[in-house]
Every structure is written in C-alpha cells, then in structure tokens.
XYZ file of C-alpha atoms in Angstrom:
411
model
C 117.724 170.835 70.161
C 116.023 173.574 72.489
C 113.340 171.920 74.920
C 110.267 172.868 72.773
C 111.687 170.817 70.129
C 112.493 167.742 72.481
C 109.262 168.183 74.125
C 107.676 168.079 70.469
C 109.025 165.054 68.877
C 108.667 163.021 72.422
C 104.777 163.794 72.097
C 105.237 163.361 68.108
C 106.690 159.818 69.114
C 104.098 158.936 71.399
C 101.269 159.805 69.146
C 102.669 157.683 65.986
C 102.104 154.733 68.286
C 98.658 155.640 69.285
C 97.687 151.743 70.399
C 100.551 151.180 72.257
C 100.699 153.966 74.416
C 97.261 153.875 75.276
C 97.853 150.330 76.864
C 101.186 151.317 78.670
C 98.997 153.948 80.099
C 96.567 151.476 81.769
C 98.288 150.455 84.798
C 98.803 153.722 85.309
C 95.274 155.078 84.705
C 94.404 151.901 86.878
C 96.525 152.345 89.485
C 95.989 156.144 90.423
C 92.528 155.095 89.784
C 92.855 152.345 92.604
C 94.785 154.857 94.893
C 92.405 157.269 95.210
C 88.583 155.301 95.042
C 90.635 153.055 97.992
C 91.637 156.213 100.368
C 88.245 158.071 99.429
C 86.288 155.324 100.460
C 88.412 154.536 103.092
C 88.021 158.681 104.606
C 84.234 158.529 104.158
C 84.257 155.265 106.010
C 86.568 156.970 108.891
C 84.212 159.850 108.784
C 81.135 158.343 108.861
C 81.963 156.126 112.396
C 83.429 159.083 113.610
C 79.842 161.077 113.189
C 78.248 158.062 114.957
C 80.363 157.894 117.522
C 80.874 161.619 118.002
C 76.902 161.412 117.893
C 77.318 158.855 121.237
C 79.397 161.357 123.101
C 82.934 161.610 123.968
C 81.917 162.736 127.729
C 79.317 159.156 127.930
C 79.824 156.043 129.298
C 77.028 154.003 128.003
C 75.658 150.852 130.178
C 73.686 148.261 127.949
C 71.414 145.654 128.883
C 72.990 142.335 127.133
C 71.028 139.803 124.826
C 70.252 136.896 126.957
C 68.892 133.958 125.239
C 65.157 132.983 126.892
C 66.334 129.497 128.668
C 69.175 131.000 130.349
C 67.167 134.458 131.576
C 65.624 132.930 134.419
C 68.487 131.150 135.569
C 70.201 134.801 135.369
C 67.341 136.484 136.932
C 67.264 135.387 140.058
C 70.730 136.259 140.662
C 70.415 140.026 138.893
C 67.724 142.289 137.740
C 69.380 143.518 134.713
C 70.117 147.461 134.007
C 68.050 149.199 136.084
C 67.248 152.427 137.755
C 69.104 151.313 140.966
C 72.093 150.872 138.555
C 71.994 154.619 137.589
C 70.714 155.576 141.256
C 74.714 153.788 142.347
C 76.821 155.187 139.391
C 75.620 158.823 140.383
C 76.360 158.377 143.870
C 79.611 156.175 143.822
C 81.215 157.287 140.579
C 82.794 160.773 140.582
C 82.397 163.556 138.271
C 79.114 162.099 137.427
C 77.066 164.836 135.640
C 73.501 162.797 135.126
C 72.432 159.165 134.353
C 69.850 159.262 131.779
C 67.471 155.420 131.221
C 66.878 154.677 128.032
C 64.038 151.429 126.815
C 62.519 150.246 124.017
C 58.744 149.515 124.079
C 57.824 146.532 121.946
C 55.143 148.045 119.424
C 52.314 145.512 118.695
C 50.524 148.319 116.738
C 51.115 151.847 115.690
C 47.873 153.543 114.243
C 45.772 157.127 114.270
C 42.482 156.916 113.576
C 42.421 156.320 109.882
C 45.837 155.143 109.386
C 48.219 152.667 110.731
C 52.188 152.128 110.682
C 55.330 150.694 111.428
C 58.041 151.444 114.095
C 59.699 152.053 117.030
C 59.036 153.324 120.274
C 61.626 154.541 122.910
C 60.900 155.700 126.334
C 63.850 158.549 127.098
C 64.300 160.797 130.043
C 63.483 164.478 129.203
C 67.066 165.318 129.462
C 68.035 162.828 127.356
C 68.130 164.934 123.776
C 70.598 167.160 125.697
C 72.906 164.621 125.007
C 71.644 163.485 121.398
C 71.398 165.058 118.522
C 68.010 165.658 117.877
C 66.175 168.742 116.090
C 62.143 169.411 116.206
C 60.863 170.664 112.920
C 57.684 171.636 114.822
C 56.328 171.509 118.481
C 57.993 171.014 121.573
C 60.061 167.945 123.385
C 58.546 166.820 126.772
C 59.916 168.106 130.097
C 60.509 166.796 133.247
C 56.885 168.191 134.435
C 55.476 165.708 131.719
C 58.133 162.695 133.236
C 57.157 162.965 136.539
C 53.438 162.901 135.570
C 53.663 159.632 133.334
C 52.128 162.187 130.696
C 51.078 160.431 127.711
C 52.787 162.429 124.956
C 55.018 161.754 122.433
C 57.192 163.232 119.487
C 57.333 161.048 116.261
C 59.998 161.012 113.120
C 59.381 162.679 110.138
C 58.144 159.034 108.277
C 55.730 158.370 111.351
C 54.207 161.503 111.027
C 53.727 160.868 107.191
C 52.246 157.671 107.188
C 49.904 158.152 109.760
C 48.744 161.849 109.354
C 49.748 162.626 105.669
C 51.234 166.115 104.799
C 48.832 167.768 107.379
C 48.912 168.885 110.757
C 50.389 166.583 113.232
C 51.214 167.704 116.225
C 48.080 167.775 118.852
C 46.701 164.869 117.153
C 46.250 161.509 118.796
C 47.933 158.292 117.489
C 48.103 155.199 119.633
C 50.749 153.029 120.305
C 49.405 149.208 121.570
C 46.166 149.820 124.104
C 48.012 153.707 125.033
C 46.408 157.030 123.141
C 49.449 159.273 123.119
C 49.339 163.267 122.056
C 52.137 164.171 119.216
C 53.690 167.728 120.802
C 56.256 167.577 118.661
C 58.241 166.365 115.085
C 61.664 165.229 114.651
C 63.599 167.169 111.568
C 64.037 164.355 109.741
C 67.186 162.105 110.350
C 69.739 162.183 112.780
C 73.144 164.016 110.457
C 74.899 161.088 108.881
C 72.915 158.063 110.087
C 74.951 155.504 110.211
C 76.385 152.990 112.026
C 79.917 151.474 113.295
C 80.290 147.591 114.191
C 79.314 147.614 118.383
C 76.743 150.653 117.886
C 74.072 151.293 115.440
C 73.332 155.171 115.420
C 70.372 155.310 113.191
C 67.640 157.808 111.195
C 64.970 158.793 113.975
C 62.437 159.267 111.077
C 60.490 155.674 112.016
C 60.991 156.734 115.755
C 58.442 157.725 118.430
C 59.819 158.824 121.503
C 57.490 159.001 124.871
C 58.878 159.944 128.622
C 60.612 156.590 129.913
C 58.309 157.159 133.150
C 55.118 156.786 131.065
C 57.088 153.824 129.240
C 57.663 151.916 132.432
C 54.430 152.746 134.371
C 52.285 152.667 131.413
C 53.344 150.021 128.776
C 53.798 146.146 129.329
C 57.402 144.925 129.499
C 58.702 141.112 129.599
C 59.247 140.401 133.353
C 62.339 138.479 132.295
C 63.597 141.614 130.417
C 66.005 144.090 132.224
C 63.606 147.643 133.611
C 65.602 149.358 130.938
C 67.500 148.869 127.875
C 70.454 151.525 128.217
C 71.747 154.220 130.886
C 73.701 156.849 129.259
C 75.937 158.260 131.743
C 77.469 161.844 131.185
C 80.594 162.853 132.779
C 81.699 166.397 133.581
C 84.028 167.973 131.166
C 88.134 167.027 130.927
C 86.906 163.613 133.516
C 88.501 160.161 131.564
C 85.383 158.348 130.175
C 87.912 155.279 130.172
C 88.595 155.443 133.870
C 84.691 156.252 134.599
C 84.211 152.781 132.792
C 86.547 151.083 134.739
C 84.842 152.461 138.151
C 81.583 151.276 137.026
C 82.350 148.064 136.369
C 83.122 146.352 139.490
C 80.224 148.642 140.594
C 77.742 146.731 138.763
C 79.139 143.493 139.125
C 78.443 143.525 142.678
C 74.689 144.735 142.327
C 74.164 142.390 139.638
C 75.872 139.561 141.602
C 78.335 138.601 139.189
C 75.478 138.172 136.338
C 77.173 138.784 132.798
C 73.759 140.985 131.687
C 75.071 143.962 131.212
C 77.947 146.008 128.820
C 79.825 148.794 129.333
C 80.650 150.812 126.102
C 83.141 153.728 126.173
C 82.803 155.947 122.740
C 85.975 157.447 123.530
C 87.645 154.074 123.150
C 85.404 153.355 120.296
C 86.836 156.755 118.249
C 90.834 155.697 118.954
C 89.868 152.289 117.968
C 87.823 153.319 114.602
C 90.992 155.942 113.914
C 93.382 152.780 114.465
C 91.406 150.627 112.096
C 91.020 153.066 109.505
C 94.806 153.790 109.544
C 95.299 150.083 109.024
C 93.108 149.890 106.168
C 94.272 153.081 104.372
C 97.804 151.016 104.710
C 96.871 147.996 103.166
C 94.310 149.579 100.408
C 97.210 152.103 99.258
C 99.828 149.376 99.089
C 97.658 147.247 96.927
C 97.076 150.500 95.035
C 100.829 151.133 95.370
C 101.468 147.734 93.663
C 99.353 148.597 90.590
C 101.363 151.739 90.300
C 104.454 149.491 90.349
C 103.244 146.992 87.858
C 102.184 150.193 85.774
C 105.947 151.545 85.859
C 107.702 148.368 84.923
C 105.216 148.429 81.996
C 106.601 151.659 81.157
C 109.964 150.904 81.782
C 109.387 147.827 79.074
C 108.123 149.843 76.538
C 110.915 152.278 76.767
C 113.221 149.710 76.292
C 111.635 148.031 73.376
C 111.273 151.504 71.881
C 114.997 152.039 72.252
C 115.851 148.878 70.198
C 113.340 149.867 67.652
C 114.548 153.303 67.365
C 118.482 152.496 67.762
C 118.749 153.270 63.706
C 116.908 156.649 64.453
C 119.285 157.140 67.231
C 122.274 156.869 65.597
C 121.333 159.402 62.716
C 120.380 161.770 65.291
C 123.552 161.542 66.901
C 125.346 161.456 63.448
C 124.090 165.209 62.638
C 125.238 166.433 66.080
C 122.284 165.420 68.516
C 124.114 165.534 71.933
C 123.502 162.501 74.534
C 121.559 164.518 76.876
C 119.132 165.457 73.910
C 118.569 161.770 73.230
C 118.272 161.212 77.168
C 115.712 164.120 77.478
C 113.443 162.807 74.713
C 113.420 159.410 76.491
C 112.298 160.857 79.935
C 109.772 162.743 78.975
C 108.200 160.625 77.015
C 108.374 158.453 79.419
C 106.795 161.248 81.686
C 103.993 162.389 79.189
C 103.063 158.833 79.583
C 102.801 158.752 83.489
C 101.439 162.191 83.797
C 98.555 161.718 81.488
C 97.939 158.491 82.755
C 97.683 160.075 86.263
C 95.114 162.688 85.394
C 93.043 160.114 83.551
C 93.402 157.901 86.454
C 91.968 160.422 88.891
C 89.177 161.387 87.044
C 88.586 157.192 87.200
C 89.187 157.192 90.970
C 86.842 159.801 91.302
C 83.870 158.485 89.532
C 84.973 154.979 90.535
C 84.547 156.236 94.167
C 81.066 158.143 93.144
C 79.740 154.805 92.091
C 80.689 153.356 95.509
C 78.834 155.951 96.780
C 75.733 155.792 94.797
C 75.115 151.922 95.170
C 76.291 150.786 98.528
C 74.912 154.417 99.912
C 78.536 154.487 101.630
C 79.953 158.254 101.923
C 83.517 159.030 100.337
C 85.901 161.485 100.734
C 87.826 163.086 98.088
C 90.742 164.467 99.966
C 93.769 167.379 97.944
C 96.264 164.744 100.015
C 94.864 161.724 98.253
C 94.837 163.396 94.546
C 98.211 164.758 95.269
C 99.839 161.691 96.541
C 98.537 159.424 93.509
C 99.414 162.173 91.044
C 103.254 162.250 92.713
C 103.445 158.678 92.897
C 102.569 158.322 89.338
C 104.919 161.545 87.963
C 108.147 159.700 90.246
C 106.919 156.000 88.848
C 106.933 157.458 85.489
C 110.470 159.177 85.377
C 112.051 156.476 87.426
C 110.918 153.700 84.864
C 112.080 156.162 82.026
C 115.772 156.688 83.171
C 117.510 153.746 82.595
C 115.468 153.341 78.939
C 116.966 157.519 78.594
C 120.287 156.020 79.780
C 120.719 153.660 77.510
C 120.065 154.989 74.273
C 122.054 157.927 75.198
C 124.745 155.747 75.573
C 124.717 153.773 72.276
C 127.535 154.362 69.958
C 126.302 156.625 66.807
C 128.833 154.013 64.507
C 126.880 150.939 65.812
C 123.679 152.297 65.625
C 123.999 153.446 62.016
C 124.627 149.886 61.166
C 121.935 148.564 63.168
C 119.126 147.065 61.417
C-alpha cells in the first residue's frame, strides 16, 4: 500500500467509529487545553507583577511607614517618630550613591466636592519630583514644581474619574474643588490609569483615576494629620544608575533603627528583590500547573493506547486478510500509528483552540491578563503529537506481529 492509501483507510477507520474516537480524543483536547489556559494565565500573571513592580523602580529603595495598631502607637511614639523627613534628610547624607529622597503621605479625605458636585477619593501629598520616578501622564495642564512646593501652593492635579464626577465632561483645570476645609486649583489631569494597574502581594500599584495629588509641603503645613501617625507615609529613595538597590537596603536599615530607637515602625521594600522573587514564584507555578497539565496529557495517551489495543483485537480478523493478500507488517504497523496520530494531532488543535478561549474567559471574569505565548502552543501541540505516537506503537507493534494463519481463524 503507498502512504496515501494507509493514510486513507486509518482516517476511513477512525471515522466508522465516530463516538468512540471523539471520547479518546477528550483527554487530549482536555489536556492541551489545560496546558496552555495554565501557562497563559500563569505569563499574564508574571507580566502583570512585573509592570507593577517595574512601575516601583528597579533603581528605588522604598521606606514605608508600618501599620501600628492605636493602643500600642503611643507606647511606640515616644521612643520613635515614625518615617519622617529627618529619615530622608540621613539616608541622603549617610547612604552613598543616593540620587534624591522623595516623601510621599496620604491625606485622610473627609470630603471631596466643587461647588455643585461632590465625590469620592484619595488624596496624596508628593514632592514635585516625585512623577520623575512614576509613571504618570497629564492629559491636560501642568504638574506642580518645586516653586509651588516651597510655597505650600494650594494646587492640585486630579484622575481622570475625579475630574468627571465633580466637573462633568467640561473644563477642569483652573477650576476650584475642595478637599476637607482647603480650596485647591486643578492645573492639571492625569491620562487616565497608570499602564497595567495592578497589584503584586507586598505592593498595591493602582489606577490614579480616583487620585488627587497636591505638593506634600502644602499636605503637611496645610492639612490635619493624626499626631500619633508617622509625618509621612513613604520615602522613595532613588539610587544612581548600576548602585545595588539590595545593598542600599541593607545600609539603610541599621540607619533607621538607630533614629527610630529600635521602634519596629517602619519597612524597607527593595523592588529589585521583589522582581527575582515574583520571577522565582512564577517559575514554580508554571512547574506545578504544566505537570498537572502534563498528567492529563498522560491520562489522555494511555486512553489512546487502550483503544488501540481494543481496536487490534477487534480488527485481528481484518488483519489477517490483509496480510493474507500480501499486506506487509510495516503496512499494518503504519495504519496503527497514524491513526493513532490523527487522533492526538486533532485532539491537540482542538485542545488549543479550548486553552485559548478557556484562558479568554479567565480573562474576561476575574479581569486577570493572559498571555498566549508560540512556546506554550508549541510545547502542548509536541507533547500531544509524541503522547499520541508513543501510545500508538506498541498497539502498531502488535498487530503487525500477529500471525496471518491465526488471525484468519480468529473470531
């Protein structure tokens, strides 16, 4: 028989038994389909903390002010003030390769309105260096300077939301919106949210579209802040290019534990860490998601591999005439691998398009990105293909091997 031929009455096989191969297809449409939803979901969630913590800054070191609960911040504050200024005032000057220390605090909104409209959100007091290091666009206006800083000017720019539910669709920037018992001018709009808001488990990197920024000089001088709270929330602390953040971190620690007399108020977050951490957990669950997935694919070719068998006992008679009219044993072996292969390989592709819309849905509903990688669709499809002819070859094996005498008389 030429290879058309084989190829022919393989298919012709596999469609007389329409039910049957459709089932011994599943764990193979299910298992591809497995494969690659699991490593698309589990790029897009490697992508997405490496945005937000690419967002934080490979070059920062970033100081946080801790959560104390309110019976125990007394106690602590009369050993430590909590981040402050002073803080950043010491890093610059003790630390090397210390490019700028930028204060960062959240004001505690009470009310947000205009003057026919109120809202919801948050306010931030940041230096006006401090979207140097973020990444922030303005749609319109301008951001403050230092010249508004250093005179505690009462400005702000708002998020995209803000600007919608308190002025509408119309012009917003040089109108007035007040934030508590403080009148503030909009000079500017953010454009929209941040790329890829998101989030990873110690940082949240979030949309700035409910966000109104003022200068953190106005903040401190001109807003009402807990006396039991730290003077500011976060210093952000850039380092000059090719400097170790990790060693940096490890300088400013024992730094701060001596101004804040031993006081546990503060953290120390280093994003480069953060990024070989998130790449070392992501590794580890690609691992264990594709060798669950890998199992299915296994399952899927002993189901094959069962099939084949039963179809060689039901087919011995057929067999045996073949070989009786001069059918050679590798003819009989071919027809038993690739059916064995049709089986795998259009179980693969109908497995992919699964994975893909599988991983869609993921997408869609738990607004968690995905990435569809060539690597993932070519590893499932290989897997599959090598599953597929493995579990077919000792089926192919042993009907070529049958005696044509025995199998005549088979019944």
């Amino acid at each position: 028989m030429t290879h058309a031929e084989t190829l022919t009455t393989a298919l012709a096989n596999l469609a007389t038994h329409k039910l049957r191969t459709a089932l011994t297809m599943l764990g193979m449409i299910f298992g591809v389909g497995a494969v690659i939803a699991m490593l698309s979901i589990g790029a897009g969630g490697e992508k997405k903390a490496l945005e937000a913590i690419g967002r934080l800054g490979l070059r920062n070191v970033i100081v946080k002010a801790k959560a104390v609960k309110p019976e125990e911040r007394q106690e602590l504050r009369k050993k430590s003030l909590g981040v402050s200024l002073r803080d950043g005032e010491a890093i610059s000057e003790a630390v090397p390769n210390v490019e700028m220390v930028l204060p960062r605090l959240e004001v505690k909104p009470y009310k947000i309105l205009a003057p026919n409209a109120k809202t919801k959100g948050k306010v931030f007091g940041v230096s006006a260096r401090y979207p140097s290091v973020a990444s922030v666009a303005l749609n319109e206006g301008r951001m403050f300077d230092a010249k508004d800083e250093a005179e505690y000017a009462q400005v702000c720019v708002i998020g995209d939301e803000i600007r919608r539910n308190l002025f509408g669709y119309g012009p917003a920037v040089g109108k007035q919106l007040k934030v508590n018992d403080v009148w503030l001018e909009v000079i500017g709009i953010f454009a929209g949210e941040l790329p890829g808001g998101s989030s990873t488990k110690e940082i949240a990197v979030a949309s700035n579209a409910q966000e109104i920024w003022i200068p953190v000089s106005t903040a401190m001088r001109k807003f009402d802040r807990d006396p039991l709270d730290s003077p500011v929330d976060e210093l952000l602390v850039q380092l000059k290019e090719g400097v170790s953040t990790r060693e940096a971190g490890t300088l400013i620690r024992p730094l701060l534990d001596r101004l804040h007399g031993g006081a546990d108020d503060y953290e120390i977050m280093v994003p480069e860490a953060l990024l070989e951490q998130s790449r070392q957990t992501q590794r580890i669950f690609s691992i264990v998601m594709g060798s669950i997935a890998g199992i299915s694919l296994l399952v899927g070719g002993i189901g094959i591999m069962n099939i084949m068998l039963a179809s060689v006992l039901e087919r011995t008679r057929e067999i045996g005439i073949r070989r009786a009219i001069g059918a050679r044993r590798a003819d009989i072996r071919a027809q038993f691998v690739i059916e064995s292969f049709a089986i795998s390989l259009i179980g693969g592709m109908s497995g992919i398009i699964i994975g893909i819309v599988l991983a869609r849905l993921v997408a869609a509903y738990a607004g968690w990105p995905t990435v569809i990688t060539i690597g993932s669709l070519l590893l499932a499809t290989g897997v599959s293909i090598t599953v597929g002819l493995v579990s077919g070859i000792y089926p192919a094996a042993r009907a070529a091997e049958l005696d044509p005498i025995q199998a005549l008389r088979y019944e």
